[in-house]
mmCIF file of C-alpha atoms in Angstrom:
data_model
loop_
_atom_site.group_PDB
_atom_site.id
_atom_site.type_symbol
_atom_site.label_atom_id
_atom_site.label_comp_id
_atom_site.label_asym_id
_atom_site.label_seq_id
_atom_site.Cartn_x
_atom_site.Cartn_y
_atom_site.Cartn_z
ATOM 1 C CA UNK V 1 18.456 -65.037 55.513
ATOM 2 C CA UNK V 2 20.472 -62.211 56.986
ATOM 3 C CA UNK V 3 18.884 -59.876 59.362
ATOM 4 C CA UNK V 4 18.849 -56.111 59.857
ATOM 5 C CA UNK V 5 19.886 -54.475 62.768
ATOM 6 C CA UNK V 6 16.399 -53.785 64.429
ATOM 7 C CA UNK V 7 15.784 -57.623 64.162
ATOM 8 C CA UNK V 8 18.948 -58.334 65.784
ATOM 9 C CA UNK V 9 17.966 -56.091 68.802
ATOM 10 C CA UNK V 10 14.637 -57.710 69.134
ATOM 11 C CA UNK V 11 16.233 -61.207 69.453
ATOM 12 C CA UNK V 12 18.916 -59.453 71.788
ATOM 13 C CA UNK V 13 16.178 -58.320 74.179
ATOM 14 C CA UNK V 14 15.066 -62.048 74.310
ATOM 15 C CA UNK V 15 18.355 -63.171 75.490
ATOM 16 C CA UNK V 16 20.081 -64.148 72.259
ATOM 17 C CA UNK V 17 23.874 -63.419 72.901
ATOM 18 C CA UNK V 18 24.819 -63.988 69.395
ATOM 19 C CA UNK V 19 22.650 -61.105 68.254
ATOM 20 C CA UNK V 20 24.007 -59.225 71.018
ATOM 21 C CA UNK V 21 27.414 -60.140 69.403
ATOM 22 C CA UNK V 22 26.256 -59.022 66.195
ATOM 23 C CA UNK V 23 24.980 -55.622 67.360
ATOM 24 C CA UNK V 24 28.312 -54.744 68.953
ATOM 25 C CA UNK V 25 30.274 -55.452 65.659
ATOM 26 C CA UNK V 26 27.776 -53.613 63.829
ATOM 27 C CA UNK V 27 28.136 -50.426 65.986
ATOM 28 C CA UNK V 28 31.464 -50.547 67.567
ATOM 29 C CA UNK V 29 33.427 -48.735 64.520
ATOM 30 C CA UNK V 30 31.268 -45.884 64.552
ATOM 31 C CA UNK V 31 31.103 -45.380 68.422
ATOM 32 C CA UNK V 32 34.965 -45.458 68.322
ATOM 33 C CA UNK V 33 35.267 -43.101 65.353
ATOM 34 C CA UNK V 34 32.926 -40.377 66.887
ATOM 35 C CA UNK V 35 34.926 -40.810 70.314
ATOM 36 C CA UNK V 36 37.989 -40.399 68.626
ATOM 37 C CA UNK V 37 37.152 -37.466 66.606
ATOM 38 C CA UNK V 38 35.526 -35.751 69.715
ATOM 39 C CA UNK V 39 38.291 -36.631 72.082
ATOM 40 C CA UNK V 40 41.489 -36.539 69.740
ATOM 41 C CA UNK V 41 43.262 -39.291 71.741
ATOM 42 C CA UNK V 42 43.085 -42.996 70.974
ATOM 43 C CA UNK V 43 43.455 -44.150 74.650
ATOM 44 C CA UNK V 44 40.576 -41.623 75.631
ATOM 45 C CA UNK V 45 38.607 -42.850 72.800
ATOM 46 C CA UNK V 46 38.646 -46.451 73.513
ATOM 47 C CA UNK V 47 38.023 -45.980 77.157
ATOM 48 C CA UNK V 48 34.765 -43.831 76.662
ATOM 49 C CA UNK V 49 33.775 -46.357 73.703
ATOM 50 C CA UNK V 50 33.809 -49.105 76.431
ATOM 51 C CA UNK V 51 31.316 -47.208 78.543
ATOM 52 C CA UNK V 52 29.308 -46.320 75.782
ATOM 53 C CA UNK V 53 28.989 -49.650 74.610
ATOM 54 C CA UNK V 54 28.158 -50.850 78.216
ATOM 55 C CA UNK V 55 25.360 -48.375 78.320
ATOM 56 C CA UNK V 56 24.006 -49.350 74.929
ATOM 57 C CA UNK V 57 23.937 -53.212 75.982
ATOM 58 C CA UNK V 58 22.660 -52.680 79.249
ATOM 59 C CA UNK V 59 19.977 -50.106 78.334
ATOM 60 C CA UNK V 60 18.576 -52.251 75.167
ATOM 61 C CA UNK V 61 15.163 -52.429 76.596
ATOM 62 C CA UNK V 62 14.868 -48.862 76.919
ATOM 63 C CA UNK V 63 14.682 -48.507 72.964
ATOM 64 C CA UNK V 64 11.363 -48.106 72.051
ATOM 65 C CA UNK V 65 11.647 -47.894 68.024
ATOM 66 C CA UNK V 66 10.892 -44.158 67.817
ATOM 67 C CA UNK V 67 14.023 -43.941 65.663
ATOM 68 C CA UNK V 68 16.453 -46.074 63.696
ATOM 69 C CA UNK V 69 18.518 -48.002 66.193
ATOM 70 C CA UNK V 70 21.813 -46.440 64.964
ATOM 71 C CA UNK V 71 20.239 -42.847 65.798
ATOM 72 C CA UNK V 72 19.198 -44.283 69.235
ATOM 73 C CA UNK V 73 22.853 -45.486 69.659
ATOM 74 C CA UNK V 74 24.459 -41.933 68.614
ATOM 75 C CA UNK V 75 22.066 -40.438 71.122
ATOM 76 C CA UNK V 76 23.592 -42.337 74.038
ATOM 77 C CA UNK V 77 27.016 -41.709 72.490
ATOM 78 C CA UNK V 78 26.631 -37.997 72.104
ATOM 79 C CA UNK V 79 24.854 -37.419 75.667
ATOM 80 C CA UNK V 80 27.842 -39.340 77.040
ATOM 81 C CA UNK V 81 30.714 -37.735 75.445
ATOM 82 C CA UNK V 82 29.221 -34.261 75.911
ATOM 83 C CA UNK V 83 28.140 -34.626 79.586
ATOM 84 C CA UNK V 84 31.134 -36.606 80.607
ATOM 85 C CA UNK V 85 33.379 -34.662 83.317
ATOM 86 C CA UNK V 86 36.222 -32.768 81.455
ATOM 87 C CA UNK V 87 39.099 -35.282 81.663
ATOM 88 C CA UNK V 88 42.068 -34.738 84.005
ATOM 89 C CA UNK V 89 44.810 -34.578 81.076
ATOM 90 C CA UNK V 90 47.887 -33.360 80.124
ATOM 91 C CA UNK V 91 47.042 -32.517 76.613
ATOM 92 C CA UNK V 92 46.892 -28.857 76.069
ATOM 93 C CA UNK V 93 43.587 -27.142 74.873
ATOM 94 C CA UNK V 94 43.841 -26.108 71.373
ATOM 95 C CA UNK V 95 42.172 -22.835 69.781
ATOM 96 C CA UNK V 96 42.567 -22.313 66.005
ATOM 97 C CA UNK V 97 45.191 -19.471 66.774
ATOM 98 C CA UNK V 98 47.475 -21.811 68.866
ATOM 99 C CA UNK V 99 47.306 -24.511 66.282
ATOM 100 C CA UNK V 100 48.058 -21.984 63.683
ATOM 101 C CA UNK V 101 51.336 -20.958 65.755
ATOM 102 C CA UNK V 102 52.098 -24.822 66.107
ATOM 103 C CA UNK V 103 51.959 -25.213 62.443
ATOM 104 C CA UNK V 104 54.216 -22.023 61.627
ATOM 105 C CA UNK V 105 56.773 -23.215 64.240
ATOM 106 C CA UNK V 106 57.177 -26.487 62.605
ATOM 107 C CA UNK V 107 57.299 -25.200 59.002
ATOM 108 C CA UNK V 108 60.496 -23.076 59.684
ATOM 109 C CA UNK V 109 63.410 -24.561 58.349
ATOM 110 C CA UNK V 110 61.876 -28.172 58.356
ATOM 111 C CA UNK V 111 64.329 -30.702 57.374
ATOM 112 C CA UNK V 112 63.905 -33.036 54.332
ATOM 113 C CA UNK V 113 61.832 -36.377 55.054
ATOM 114 C CA UNK V 114 64.483 -39.332 54.025
ATOM 115 C CA UNK V 115 62.230 -42.102 54.759
ATOM 116 C CA UNK V 116 61.201 -44.730 52.067
ATOM 117 C CA UNK V 117 58.014 -46.352 51.260
ATOM 118 C CA UNK V 118 55.611 -47.986 52.994
ATOM 119 C CA UNK V 119 56.867 -46.101 56.126
ATOM 120 C CA UNK V 120 56.663 -42.499 54.255
ATOM 121 C CA UNK V 121 53.118 -42.997 53.507
ATOM 122 C CA UNK V 122 52.214 -43.977 57.054
ATOM 123 C CA UNK V 123 54.084 -41.135 58.530
ATOM 124 C CA UNK V 124 52.639 -38.511 56.328
ATOM 125 C CA UNK V 125 48.826 -39.988 56.980
ATOM 126 C CA UNK V 126 49.538 -39.985 61.002
ATOM 127 C CA UNK V 127 50.529 -36.360 60.415
ATOM 128 C CA UNK V 128 47.214 -35.668 58.166
ATOM 129 C CA UNK V 129 45.330 -37.226 60.945
ATOM 130 C CA UNK V 130 46.815 -35.625 63.825
ATOM 131 C CA UNK V 131 46.084 -32.174 62.089
ATOM 132 C CA UNK V 132 42.652 -33.042 61.431
ATOM 133 C CA UNK V 133 41.896 -34.252 64.616
ATOM 134 C CA UNK V 134 43.737 -30.688 66.277
ATOM 135 C CA UNK V 135 41.571 -28.721 63.819
ATOM 136 C CA UNK V 136 38.302 -30.744 65.080
ATOM 137 C CA UNK V 137 39.230 -30.264 68.637
ATOM 138 C CA UNK V 138 39.199 -26.283 67.892
ATOM 139 C CA UNK V 139 35.622 -26.160 67.553
ATOM 140 C CA UNK V 140 33.390 -25.732 70.485
ATOM 141 C CA UNK V 141 32.085 -29.133 71.581
ATOM 142 C CA UNK V 142 28.507 -28.781 70.338
ATOM 143 C CA UNK V 143 29.710 -27.423 67.060
ATOM 144 C CA UNK V 144 32.016 -30.417 66.702
ATOM 145 C CA UNK V 145 29.755 -32.930 67.551
ATOM 146 C CA UNK V 146 27.082 -31.549 64.923
ATOM 147 C CA UNK V 147 29.856 -31.266 62.133
ATOM 148 C CA UNK V 148 30.863 -34.911 62.791
ATOM 149 C CA UNK V 149 27.353 -36.356 62.887
ATOM 150 C CA UNK V 150 26.464 -34.490 59.598
ATOM 151 C CA UNK V 151 29.855 -34.593 57.514
ATOM 152 C CA UNK V 152 31.247 -37.806 58.870
ATOM 153 C CA UNK V 153 28.088 -40.186 59.289
ATOM 154 C CA UNK V 154 25.617 -38.480 57.283
ATOM 155 C CA UNK V 155 23.080 -37.784 60.051
ATOM 156 C CA UNK V 156 20.104 -35.556 58.503
ATOM 157 C CA UNK V 157 18.978 -32.489 60.514
ATOM 158 C CA UNK V 158 15.898 -34.259 61.850
ATOM 159 C CA UNK V 159 18.207 -37.319 63.289
ATOM 160 C CA UNK V 160 20.734 -34.519 64.534
ATOM 161 C CA UNK V 161 17.956 -32.836 66.265
ATOM 162 C CA UNK V 162 16.832 -36.103 67.976
ATOM 163 C CA UNK V 163 20.140 -37.146 69.020
ATOM 164 C CA UNK V 164 21.231 -33.866 70.257
ATOM 165 C CA UNK V 165 18.028 -32.752 71.798
ATOM 166 C CA UNK V 166 17.789 -29.615 69.731
ATOM 167 C CA UNK V 167 15.488 -28.370 66.742
ATOM 168 C CA UNK V 168 16.674 -29.272 63.057
ATOM 169 C CA UNK V 169 17.327 -25.542 62.733
ATOM 170 C CA UNK V 170 19.635 -25.556 65.528
ATOM 171 C CA UNK V 171 21.468 -28.570 64.223
ATOM 172 C CA UNK V 172 21.863 -27.047 60.774
ATOM 173 C CA UNK V 173 23.278 -23.743 62.393
ATOM 174 C CA UNK V 174 25.685 -25.737 64.374
ATOM 175 C CA UNK V 175 26.842 -27.646 61.248
ATOM 176 C CA UNK V 176 27.015 -24.684 59.253
ATOM 177 C CA UNK V 177 29.273 -22.838 61.936
ATOM 178 C CA UNK V 178 31.632 -25.938 61.976
ATOM 179 C CA UNK V 179 32.065 -26.072 58.088
ATOM 180 C CA UNK V 180 32.710 -22.487 58.069
ATOM 181 C CA UNK V 181 35.283 -22.687 60.823
ATOM 182 C CA UNK V 182 37.256 -25.535 59.368
ATOM 183 C CA UNK V 183 37.141 -24.185 55.720
ATOM 184 C CA UNK V 184 38.736 -20.844 56.795
ATOM 185 C CA UNK V 185 41.472 -22.633 58.979
ATOM 186 C CA UNK V 186 42.301 -25.529 56.374
ATOM 187 C CA UNK V 187 42.348 -22.983 53.493
ATOM 188 C CA UNK V 188 44.708 -20.585 55.407
ATOM 189 C CA UNK V 189 47.101 -23.282 56.550
ATOM 190 C CA UNK V 190 46.680 -26.708 54.958
ATOM 191 C CA UNK V 191 49.257 -27.469 51.971
ATOM 192 C CA UNK V 192 46.758 -30.051 50.722
ATOM 193 C CA UNK V 193 43.862 -27.785 50.669
ATOM 194 C CA UNK V 194 45.812 -24.969 49.371
ATOM 195 C CA UNK V 195 48.875 -25.628 47.475
ATOM 196 C CA UNK V 196 50.068 -22.084 48.262
ATOM 197 C CA UNK V 197 50.370 -22.601 51.983
ATOM 198 C CA UNK V 198 53.812 -23.500 53.544
ATOM 199 C CA UNK V 199 52.138 -26.090 55.691
ATOM 200 C CA UNK V 200 53.024 -29.687 54.251
ATOM 201 C CA UNK V 201 52.677 -33.080 55.777
ATOM 202 C CA UNK V 202 56.337 -34.196 54.916
ATOM 203 C CA UNK V 203 57.474 -31.208 57.275
ATOM 204 C CA UNK V 204 56.041 -32.661 60.425
ATOM 205 C CA UNK V 205 57.084 -36.143 59.413
ATOM 206 C CA UNK V 206 60.535 -35.035 59.169
ATOM 207 C CA UNK V 207 60.506 -33.041 62.435
ATOM 208 C CA UNK V 208 59.278 -36.172 64.243
ATOM 209 C CA UNK V 209 62.145 -38.117 62.551
ATOM 210 C CA UNK V 210 64.517 -35.518 63.525
ATOM 211 C CA UNK V 211 63.377 -35.797 67.126
ATOM 212 C CA UNK V 212 64.294 -39.500 67.273
ATOM 213 C CA UNK V 213 60.696 -41.152 66.561
ATOM 214 C CA UNK V 214 60.351 -43.927 63.876
ATOM 215 C CA UNK V 215 57.670 -45.761 62.604
ATOM 216 C CA UNK V 216 58.438 -48.831 64.612
ATOM 217 C CA UNK V 217 58.553 -46.985 67.795
ATOM 218 C CA UNK V 218 55.082 -45.355 67.363
ATOM 219 C CA UNK V 219 51.870 -47.063 68.505
ATOM 220 C CA UNK V 220 49.557 -46.236 65.494
ATOM 221 C CA UNK V 221 45.772 -46.740 64.998
ATOM 222 C CA UNK V 222 46.403 -46.623 61.177
ATOM 223 C CA UNK V 223 46.260 -49.680 58.831
ATOM 224 C CA UNK V 224 49.837 -49.601 57.843
ATOM 225 C CA UNK V 225 48.875 -51.753 54.558
ATOM 226 C CA UNK V 226 46.711 -49.145 53.062
ATOM 227 C CA UNK V 227 48.362 -45.855 54.370
ATOM 228 C CA UNK V 228 50.170 -45.358 51.147
ATOM 229 C CA UNK V 229 47.368 -46.307 48.650
ATOM 230 C CA UNK V 230 44.630 -44.429 50.737
ATOM 231 C CA UNK V 231 47.013 -41.297 50.786
ATOM 232 C CA UNK V 232 47.520 -41.549 46.856
ATOM 233 C CA UNK V 233 43.607 -42.011 46.152
ATOM 234 C CA UNK V 234 42.925 -39.001 48.757
ATOM 235 C CA UNK V 235 45.561 -36.357 46.752
ATOM 236 C CA UNK V 236 43.730 -37.676 43.354
ATOM 237 C CA UNK V 237 40.184 -37.415 44.924
ATOM 238 C CA UNK V 238 40.984 -33.583 46.119
ATOM 239 C CA UNK V 239 41.902 -32.484 42.903
ATOM 240 C CA UNK V 240 38.390 -33.057 41.848
ATOM 241 C CA UNK V 241 37.191 -30.210 44.351
ATOM 242 C CA UNK V 242 37.584 -26.663 44.237
ATOM 243 C CA UNK V 243 39.678 -25.054 46.985
ATOM 244 C CA UNK V 244 36.492 -24.175 49.348
ATOM 245 C CA UNK V 245 34.948 -27.790 48.954
ATOM 246 C CA UNK V 246 38.522 -29.388 49.540
ATOM 247 C CA UNK V 247 38.670 -28.423 52.966
ATOM 248 C CA UNK V 248 35.607 -30.402 54.103
ATOM 249 C CA UNK V 249 36.239 -33.154 51.869
ATOM 250 C CA UNK V 250 39.460 -33.785 53.982
ATOM 251 C CA UNK V 251 37.310 -34.493 56.816
ATOM 252 C CA UNK V 252 35.024 -36.872 54.943
ATOM 253 C CA UNK V 253 38.111 -38.879 53.611
ATOM 254 C CA UNK V 254 39.429 -39.710 57.085
ATOM 255 C CA UNK V 255 42.724 -41.866 57.383
ATOM 256 C CA UNK V 256 41.631 -45.479 57.528
ATOM 257 C CA UNK V 257 42.282 -46.584 61.372
ATOM 258 C CA UNK V 258 41.752 -49.857 63.233
ATOM 259 C CA UNK V 259 39.523 -50.019 66.318
ATOM 260 C CA UNK V 260 40.973 -51.644 69.290
ATOM 261 C CA UNK V 261 40.505 -55.468 69.599
ATOM 262 C CA UNK V 262 39.280 -55.021 73.211
ATOM 263 C CA UNK V 263 35.781 -54.343 71.885
ATOM 264 C CA UNK V 264 35.527 -57.904 70.551
ATOM 265 C CA UNK V 265 35.246 -59.519 74.043
ATOM 266 C CA UNK V 266 33.096 -56.983 75.797
ATOM 267 C CA UNK V 267 29.797 -59.116 75.576
ATOM 268 C CA UNK V 268 31.729 -62.235 77.460
ATOM 269 C CA UNK V 269 33.270 -59.793 79.691
ATOM 270 C CA UNK V 270 30.044 -58.182 81.007
ATOM 271 C CA UNK V 271 28.275 -61.595 81.278
ATOM 272 C CA UNK V 272 31.192 -63.128 83.072
ATOM 273 C CA UNK V 273 31.648 -60.450 85.570
ATOM 274 C CA UNK V 274 27.853 -60.675 86.750
ATOM 275 C CA UNK V 275 27.934 -56.847 87.406
ATOM 276 C CA UNK V 276 25.434 -55.976 84.627
ATOM 277 C CA UNK V 277 21.743 -57.145 83.923
ATOM 278 C CA UNK V 278 22.737 -57.508 79.994
ATOM 279 C CA UNK V 279 19.399 -59.596 79.578
ATOM 280 C CA UNK V 280 16.374 -58.524 80.602
#
């Protein structure tokens, strides 16, 4: 008989390591996805996901079943990502204006993309991922997290209020602000949303190739085997929507990526280290 997540939590609280493994397997993808969308860089997302998973594991006894377990996990993850001291990073801060300038610079005299499949699909999806991540980063943190929770993970306004410690009305307001800002930017810049826009994924991919980057040299998080077919499915899917709805649908149809293997060993690492009281 298969158990639900809450049942695994009860077993894990009583020292069942297999149940704890099952919990981590169930939540790690969503936590990494949330961190990746919030932080924009895979390495930062991996580091913070490790910290969040440790917090979840070592605070299982604090889960009082006042919400769904996943909602409680999102609360821990969001609080961590929003309150963590700003990273000392060389990554430049982005605004919608600066991102628009980057896009317009790349589209001027862009060379043709002379790469064969399946490398072509992978390159194009990497470009789409970076552009979407860049646009998300332009949102204020509190608006960004509400947009990600609502549009990516289907969190309701009531759940969002619990997760972020605000009212349902405030959550809906932040979500609406995020939608409007991204719709405006994507409609004015993205060629996949508005075919009249000059910015096309192949231009950015061609520029990267011209600068000496190749697929084999790039450390991609995307699943190479599905990049090309996934992109074809996306383009067909977007055609079903109006221009204004197409912008938000782009963020719901995120490129398929793979989370780091390191998350699979976090339980044994914690128990082996002796530094954490995993089982209470």
